[in-house]
């Protein structure tokens, strides 16, 4: 791309013809020209003939790109790699892009929807806390109430699944709420930011009424998966296809670059649920991963600090050492103790072995096929909004797709 | 099978011929006859003609099955589902078989090796502790010193990978040390006990010199995987093919029923390492799984109790919230703090993002591509045998295959 023409009206020669339009920002390496009829054209080879008009401010270009017939989507930026670039002084990646810059960086989005962008946070996702989740849920609620067709949240991948779960419980939505991120910062050649954003935009205007995560699904740039927010986790530290649906097939596949969506499993459709917000979260809930030899005193430690929600990440079908039974029995009197499995895949069942049955007698509640992380967020939400007895009842009830009546083995199906 | 003939010398008619031999115990539903030439024959349909000689005790039958030309293998039973049957009073599964009974239940093993069986424990594996691992390591050491070709350890699947890791660090072995278990108890039609045991026996006499886990690898009864003990985890609560090698291909595949082994990746060969035992473990080491909002005071709690080994299960490339940095910085003065990832797949790298670099400055050590559970056991072993400074150095060094120089993506390779 010829330097310095971005945002200017130019005349170019390419493919043996003359084109006139505004030079758009592009991250793909090709030169993108917005014609007066509104269409974007991309060229890998071209010759600049002349600059007809000097540049316009970025905001004006974004406004120019809007089309009346397209649906309106709100993008809320919270930080993370998708909003990052490499700091060439230190070699490290830091969050520093605004939402507006992300959009101007991926002009294909302007063909899908009109975008209003908002920078809510600019933090790395490991620093997210319950207060951020609550504030975010309120912003999404507002956007849907304002009539946006869908909401996209750009988010760091580290804790994206936690935030998606939090919103799934706090917010009943008639429209798509789409989390998207990137594993490689957008100024790297291998970045997945552009593809993920385009697929997220397609999902945001689709016939969907739930909180989802849209991320790269293969090692090539060919499709994204739409994951149910309460059934997904990050399963690789660095790969672009790091996100996996667990104990549930992905809801759908978005082809790239066509943007066609193929639905893979039953979903909540657009308009099926009413817009509601129940945004309290109890922060005194803890997840404890069991390992052989770990003593149960850590439960007392949290109990004595006023914690009344405990998610245990046990072994196998949902076990901890038998010498935990007394402690659990004591705290379960006025706390909710939920058992999940560090296997991650499969369903907890404490009726098979002696240990499990002792745990049930002690008051442990089986977390069914919920991920430990999802059970944690659910319990934070339940104890924020209900008393302990009601939380004990509801933690086993499927509320937003976090529990399947019977576990389906996605990997079993695709491996064959 | 005609009741009551087990262990007796009988004459039967089957497939239009007359056979004479000793009726063997069998779990497969077919009738197994040991001929005088030593071969076993199985019949699904037959007619009993006469009982020639009354029954012999089980031990004598096992002794009978021994053949001079076969290698000797020691089976150490520690309990778990592979040694369980359903208690028909309660409907639950309890551990109650002895090692000898397991062997007599799977007569195919007698074709592979001569077996000496030993019942060390009869406990469910979630109740295992460091003291059990140490005692087990000593028994295996003794067996290899006594000249056994290999050692099989039957073990509950819940914590099998933890125990395998513990032995891998404590015991340098010239011979195969094979962990095996079952996801379904051996008196159930769908039990994987027999197939897993046969594949374990084949592995125990193979050209291998490390601690491995041999378990069902598919949803059919066609092959087992040989997993490196420090690179495997249980990834499903109930499926028979629950065990997966993480960040490493399985070492090999054992076909069933042929028992042929195909090696898939580089392994330590038989005799490559000398027999050595270093069996001290420090129990004051803790694994803490991070989640958004978790406060770092739990580290102080353990530090104040004298813990000097901390494995953090962080997010993504190895992150915890920035507000953990001060606490980590304080405890890392005289403790080892290792970062692993709850992604499980992939490698920790704290040099990419700001948070990670702060953590490194605070004294966090990157756990490379080690599983959190393996890093925990490694640190227990290091602090049991070395001072803190040496443990800090060695935790990043590959000792027994727990760290790969570069991560290979097994699932990437097989998915294509």
Coordinates of N, CA and C in Angstrom, one line a residue, chain A residues 81 90 92-94 124 126-129 133 158-159 162 183 219 233-239 244 285-287 289-294 297-298 301-302 305 307 313 315-317 319-323 341-348 351-355 357 372-373 376 409 411-412 415-416, chain B residues 81 90 92-94 124 126-129 133 158-159 162 183 219 233-239 244 285-287 289-295 297-298 301-302 305 313 315-317 319-323 341-348 351-355 357 372-373 376 409 411-412 415-416:
Chain A
X81 N -6.0 -9.1 23.6 CA -5.1 -9.2 22.5 C -5.7 -8.6 21.2
X90 N 9.6 -2.9 23.8 CA 9.8 -4.0 24.8 C 9.6 -5.4 24.2
X92 N 6.9 -6.8 23.9 CA 5.7 -7.4 24.6 C 4.4 -6.8 24.0
X93 N 3.3 -7.5 24.2 CA 2.0 -7.1 23.6 C 1.3 -6.3 24.7
X94 N 0.8 -5.2 24.4 CA 0.0 -4.4 25.4 C -1.3 -4.0 24.7
X124 N -6.1 -6.2 30.5 CA -5.9 -7.6 30.2 C -6.9 -8.4 31.0
X126 N -7.1 -11.2 32.6 CA -6.9 -11.8 33.9 C -7.1 -10.8 35.1
X127 N -7.2 -9.5 34.7 CA -7.5 -8.5 35.8 C -9.0 -8.2 35.9
X128 N -9.8 -8.9 35.1 CA -11.3 -8.7 35.3 C -11.8 -9.2 36.6
X129 N -12.8 -8.6 37.1 CA -13.4 -9.0 38.4 C -14.9 -8.9 38.3
X133 N -17.7 -7.5 35.3 CA -18.8 -8.3 34.6 C -20.1 -7.6 34.8
X158 N -8.0 -15.0 27.8 CA -7.7 -15.7 29.0 C -8.9 -16.0 29.9
X159 N -9.8 -15.0 30.1 CA -10.9 -15.2 31.0 C -12.2 -15.0 30.3
X162 N -15.1 -17.1 31.4 CA -15.7 -16.7 32.7 C -16.7 -15.5 32.5
X183 N -6.0 -14.6 19.5 CA -4.8 -15.2 20.1 C -3.5 -14.5 19.6
X219 N -7.0 -24.9 12.2 CA -5.6 -24.3 12.1 C -5.5 -23.5 10.8
X233 N -14.5 -23.5 26.9 CA -13.3 -23.1 27.7 C -12.1 -22.9 26.8
X234 N -11.1 -22.2 27.2 CA -9.9 -22.1 26.5 C -9.0 -23.3 26.7
X235 N -8.7 -24.1 25.7 CA -8.0 -25.3 25.9 C -6.6 -25.3 25.3
X236 N -6.1 -24.2 25.0 CA -4.7 -24.2 24.5 C -4.1 -22.8 24.9
X237 N -2.9 -22.7 25.3 CA -2.3 -21.4 25.7 C -2.1 -20.5 24.5
X238 N -1.8 -21.0 23.3 CA -1.4 -20.1 22.2 C -2.1 -20.4 20.9
X239 N -2.6 -21.6 20.7 CA -3.2 -21.9 19.3 C -4.4 -21.0 19.0
X244 N -12.8 -24.6 22.9 CA -13.5 -25.8 22.7 C -14.8 -25.8 23.4
X285 N -17.4 -16.7 46.9 CA -17.6 -18.0 46.4 C -16.2 -18.5 46.0
X286 N -15.8 -19.7 46.2 CA -14.5 -20.2 45.9 C -14.5 -21.5 45.2
X287 N -13.5 -21.6 44.2 CA -13.3 -22.9 43.5 C -12.0 -23.5 44.1
X289 N -9.5 -26.8 43.7 CA -9.1 -27.9 42.9 C -8.5 -29.0 43.8
X290 N -9.1 -30.1 43.9 CA -8.6 -31.2 44.8 C -7.4 -31.9 44.1
X291 N -6.4 -32.3 44.9 CA -5.4 -33.2 44.5 C -5.1 -34.2 45.6
X292 N -4.5 -35.3 45.3 CA -4.2 -36.3 46.4 C -3.3 -35.7 47.5
X293 N -3.8 -35.8 48.7 CA -3.0 -35.2 49.8 C -3.5 -33.8 50.3
X294 N -4.3 -33.1 49.4 CA -4.8 -31.8 49.8 C -5.7 -32.0 51.0
X297 N -8.7 -28.3 55.3 CA -8.7 -27.1 56.1 C -8.9 -25.8 55.3
X298 N -8.6 -25.9 54.0 CA -8.7 -24.8 53.1 C -10.2 -24.4 53.0
X301 N -10.9 -22.4 56.1 CA -10.3 -21.1 55.9 C -11.3 -20.1 55.3
X302 N -11.9 -20.6 54.2 CA -12.8 -19.7 53.5 C -14.1 -19.6 54.2
X305 N -14.0 -17.0 56.7 CA -14.0 -15.6 56.2 C -15.4 -15.2 55.6
X307 N -17.4 -17.2 53.5 CA -17.7 -17.8 52.3 C -18.9 -18.8 52.5
X313 N -13.4 -29.0 42.6 CA -13.0 -29.6 41.3 C -12.4 -31.0 41.7
X315 N -11.9 -35.4 41.5 CA -11.3 -36.3 40.5 C -12.5 -37.2 39.9
X316 N -12.2 -37.7 38.8 CA -13.2 -38.7 38.1 C -14.6 -38.2 38.2
X317 N -15.5 -39.1 38.6 CA -16.9 -38.9 38.6 C -17.3 -37.8 39.7
X319 N -14.9 -36.9 43.0 CA -14.5 -37.4 44.3 C -13.4 -36.5 44.9
X320 N -13.4 -36.5 46.3 CA -12.3 -35.9 47.0 C -12.0 -37.0 48.0
X321 N -10.9 -36.9 48.7 CA -10.5 -37.9 49.7 C -11.6 -38.0 50.8
X322 N -11.8 -39.3 51.3 CA -12.8 -39.5 52.3 C -12.6 -38.7 53.5
X323 N -11.4 -38.3 53.8 CA -11.2 -37.5 55.0 C -11.6 -36.0 54.9
X341 N -15.8 -31.9 38.1 CA -14.7 -32.8 37.9 C -13.6 -32.2 37.1
X342 N -12.4 -32.4 37.6 CA -11.2 -32.0 36.9 C -10.9 -32.7 35.6
X343 N -11.7 -33.7 35.3 CA -11.7 -34.4 34.0 C -12.2 -33.4 32.9
X344 N -13.1 -32.5 33.3 CA -13.7 -31.5 32.5 C -14.8 -32.1 31.6
X345 N -14.4 -33.1 30.8 CA -15.4 -33.8 30.0 C -16.2 -34.8 30.9
X346 N -17.5 -34.9 30.5 CA -18.3 -35.9 31.2 C -19.1 -35.3 32.3
X347 N -19.8 -36.2 33.1 CA -20.8 -35.8 34.0 C -20.4 -36.3 35.4
X348 N -20.6 -35.5 36.4 CA -20.4 -35.9 37.8 C -21.5 -36.9 38.2
X351 N -23.1 -41.4 42.8 CA -23.8 -42.6 43.3 C -23.2 -43.9 43.0
X352 N -22.0 -43.8 42.3 CA -21.4 -45.1 41.8 C -20.4 -45.7 42.9
X353 N -19.6 -44.8 43.5 CA -18.6 -45.4 44.4 C -18.9 -44.9 45.9
X354 N -18.4 -45.7 46.8 CA -18.5 -45.4 48.3 C -18.3 -43.9 48.6
X355 N -17.1 -43.4 48.1 CA -16.7 -42.0 48.4 C -17.8 -41.1 48.0
X357 N -20.9 -41.5 47.6 CA -22.2 -41.6 48.4 C -22.0 -41.0 49.8
X372 N -16.2 -26.7 35.9 CA -15.9 -26.1 37.2 C -16.1 -24.6 37.2
X373 N -15.5 -23.9 36.2 CA -15.5 -22.5 36.1 C -17.0 -22.0 36.0
X376 N -18.8 -22.3 39.3 CA -18.3 -21.2 40.1 C -19.2 -19.9 39.9
X409 N -21.3 -36.4 23.5 CA -19.9 -36.5 23.4 C -19.4 -36.0 22.1
X411 N -16.6 -34.8 21.0 CA -15.4 -35.3 20.4 C -15.5 -36.7 19.8
X412 N -16.4 -37.5 20.5 CA -16.7 -38.8 20.0 C -17.3 -38.8 18.6
X415 N -14.6 -37.4 16.0 CA -13.4 -38.2 15.8 C -13.7 -39.3 14.8
X416 N -15.0 -39.6 14.6 CA -15.2 -40.8 13.7 C -15.3 -40.5 12.3
Chain B
X81 N -11.4 -49.4 40.3 CA -12.5 -50.1 39.6 C -12.0 -51.4 39.0
X90 N -26.3 -52.7 47.4 CA -26.4 -51.3 47.3 C -26.4 -50.7 45.9
X92 N -23.8 -50.0 44.3 CA -22.6 -49.2 44.1 C -21.4 -50.2 43.9
X93 N -20.3 -49.6 43.4 CA -19.1 -50.3 43.1 C -18.1 -50.2 44.2
X94 N -17.6 -51.3 44.7 CA -16.6 -51.3 45.8 C -15.4 -52.1 45.4
X124 N -9.8 -46.8 47.1 CA -10.2 -46.0 46.0 C -9.1 -44.9 45.8
X126 N -8.8 -41.9 45.1 CA -8.9 -40.5 45.7 C -8.4 -40.5 47.1
X127 N -8.2 -41.6 47.7 CA -7.7 -41.7 49.1 C -6.2 -41.9 49.1
X128 N -5.6 -42.0 48.0 CA -4.1 -42.1 47.9 C -3.4 -40.9 48.4
X129 N -2.3 -41.0 49.1 CA -1.5 -39.9 49.6 C 0.0 -40.2 49.3
X133 N 2.3 -43.5 47.7 CA 3.2 -43.4 46.5 C 4.6 -43.9 46.8
X158 N -9.1 -42.4 38.9 CA -9.2 -41.0 39.3 C -7.9 -40.3 39.5
X159 N -6.9 -41.0 40.2 CA -5.7 -40.3 40.5 C -4.5 -41.1 39.9
X162 N -1.6 -39.0 38.7 CA -0.8 -38.4 39.8 C 0.2 -39.5 40.3
X183 N -12.5 -48.3 33.6 CA -13.5 -47.4 33.9 C -14.8 -48.1 34.2
X219 N -13.5 -45.9 21.3 CA -14.8 -46.3 21.9 C -15.1 -47.7 21.5
X233 N -3.4 -37.3 31.4 CA -4.4 -37.0 32.4 C -5.8 -37.7 32.0
X234 N -6.6 -37.8 33.0 CA -7.9 -38.4 32.8 C -8.8 -37.2 32.3
X235 N -9.4 -37.4 31.1 CA -10.1 -36.2 30.5 C -11.6 -36.6 30.3
X236 N -12.1 -37.6 30.9 CA -13.5 -37.8 30.9 C -13.9 -38.6 32.2
X237 N -15.1 -38.2 32.7 CA -15.5 -38.8 34.0 C -15.8 -40.3 33.8
X238 N -16.3 -40.7 32.6 CA -16.8 -42.1 32.6 C -16.5 -42.9 31.3
X239 N -16.1 -42.2 30.3 CA -15.8 -42.9 29.0 C -14.6 -43.9 29.2
X244 N -5.9 -39.2 28.0 CA -5.3 -38.5 26.9 C -3.9 -38.0 27.2
X285 N 3.4 -28.8 49.7 CA 3.4 -28.2 48.4 C 1.9 -28.1 48.0
X286 N 1.5 -26.9 47.4 CA 0.1 -26.8 47.1 C -0.1 -26.3 45.6
X287 N -1.2 -26.8 45.1 CA -1.7 -26.3 43.7 C -2.9 -25.4 43.9
X289 N -5.6 -23.2 41.8 CA -6.2 -22.8 40.5 C -6.8 -21.4 40.6
X290 N -6.3 -20.5 39.8 CA -6.7 -19.1 39.8 C -8.0 -19.0 39.0
X291 N -8.8 -18.0 39.5 CA -10.0 -17.6 38.7 C -10.2 -16.1 38.9
X292 N -10.9 -15.4 38.0 CA -11.0 -14.0 38.2 C -11.6 -13.6 39.5
X293 N -11.0 -12.8 40.2 CA -11.5 -12.4 41.5 C -10.9 -13.1 42.7
X294 N -10.2 -14.2 42.5 CA -9.6 -14.9 43.6 C -8.5 -14.1 44.2
X295 N -8.5 -13.9 45.5 CA -7.5 -13.1 46.1 C -6.2 -13.9 46.5
X297 N -4.5 -14.0 49.1 CA -4.3 -14.4 50.6 C -4.2 -15.9 50.8
X298 N -4.7 -16.7 49.9 CA -4.6 -18.1 50.0 C -3.1 -18.6 50.0
X301 N -1.8 -17.9 53.4 CA -2.3 -19.0 54.3 C -1.4 -20.2 54.3
X302 N -1.0 -20.6 53.1 CA -0.2 -21.8 53.0 C 1.3 -21.5 53.4
X305 N 1.7 -21.6 57.0 CA 1.7 -23.0 57.5 C 3.0 -23.7 57.2
X313 N -2.2 -22.5 38.9 CA -2.8 -22.9 37.6 C -3.5 -21.6 37.1
X315 N -4.3 -18.5 34.0 CA -5.0 -18.5 32.7 C -4.1 -18.4 31.6
X316 N -4.6 -18.8 30.4 CA -3.8 -18.6 29.1 C -2.4 -18.9 29.2
X317 N -1.5 -18.0 28.8 CA -0.1 -18.3 28.7 C 0.6 -18.4 30.1
X319 N -1.1 -16.6 33.5 CA -1.4 -15.3 34.2 C -2.2 -15.5 35.4
X320 N -2.0 -14.6 36.4 CA -3.0 -14.4 37.4 C -3.1 -12.9 37.5
X321 N -4.1 -12.5 38.3 CA -4.4 -11.0 38.4 C -3.1 -10.3 38.8
X322 N -3.0 -9.0 38.3 CA -1.8 -8.2 38.6 C -1.7 -8.0 40.1
X323 N -2.8 -8.0 40.8 CA -2.8 -7.7 42.3 C -2.2 -8.9 43.1
X341 N -0.8 -23.7 33.3 CA -2.0 -23.1 32.7 C -3.2 -24.0 32.8
X342 N -4.3 -23.4 33.2 CA -5.5 -24.1 33.2 C -6.0 -24.5 31.8
X343 N -5.4 -24.0 30.8 CA -5.7 -24.4 29.4 C -5.3 -25.9 29.3
X344 N -4.3 -26.3 30.0 CA -3.8 -27.7 30.0 C -2.9 -27.9 28.7
X345 N -3.5 -27.7 27.6 CA -2.7 -27.8 26.3 C -1.9 -26.6 26.1
X346 N -0.7 -26.8 25.6 CA 0.2 -25.6 25.2 C 1.2 -25.4 26.3
X347 N 2.0 -24.3 26.1 CA 3.1 -24.0 26.9 C 2.9 -22.6 27.6
X348 N 3.4 -22.6 28.8 CA 3.4 -21.3 29.5 C 4.5 -20.4 29.0
X351 N 6.5 -14.1 28.9 CA 7.3 -12.9 28.3 C 6.5 -12.2 27.3
X352 N 5.2 -12.6 27.0 CA 4.4 -11.9 26.0 C 3.6 -10.7 26.5
X353 N 3.0 -10.8 27.6 CA 2.1 -9.8 28.1 C 2.7 -9.1 29.3
X354 N 2.3 -7.9 29.6 CA 2.7 -7.1 30.8 C 2.6 -8.0 32.1
X355 N 1.4 -8.5 32.3 CA 1.2 -9.3 33.5 C 2.3 -10.4 33.7
X357 N 5.3 -10.5 32.5 CA 6.6 -10.0 32.8 C 6.7 -9.5 34.3
X372 N -0.4 -29.0 35.2 CA -0.4 -28.5 36.6 C -0.2 -29.6 37.6
X373 N -0.8 -30.8 37.4 CA -0.7 -31.9 38.3 C 0.7 -32.4 38.4
X376 N 3.0 -30.1 40.2 CA 2.8 -30.3 41.6 C 3.7 -31.4 42.2
X409 N 1.8 -30.7 18.9 CA 0.3 -30.7 19.1 C -0.3 -31.9 18.5
X411 N -3.2 -33.4 19.0 CA -4.6 -33.3 18.5 C -4.6 -32.7 17.1
X412 N -3.7 -31.7 16.9 CA -3.6 -31.1 15.6 C -3.2 -32.1 14.6
X415 N -6.2 -34.8 14.1 CA -7.5 -34.3 13.6 C -7.5 -34.1 12.1
X416 N -6.3 -34.1 11.5 CA -6.3 -33.9 10.1 C -6.5 -35.1 9.3

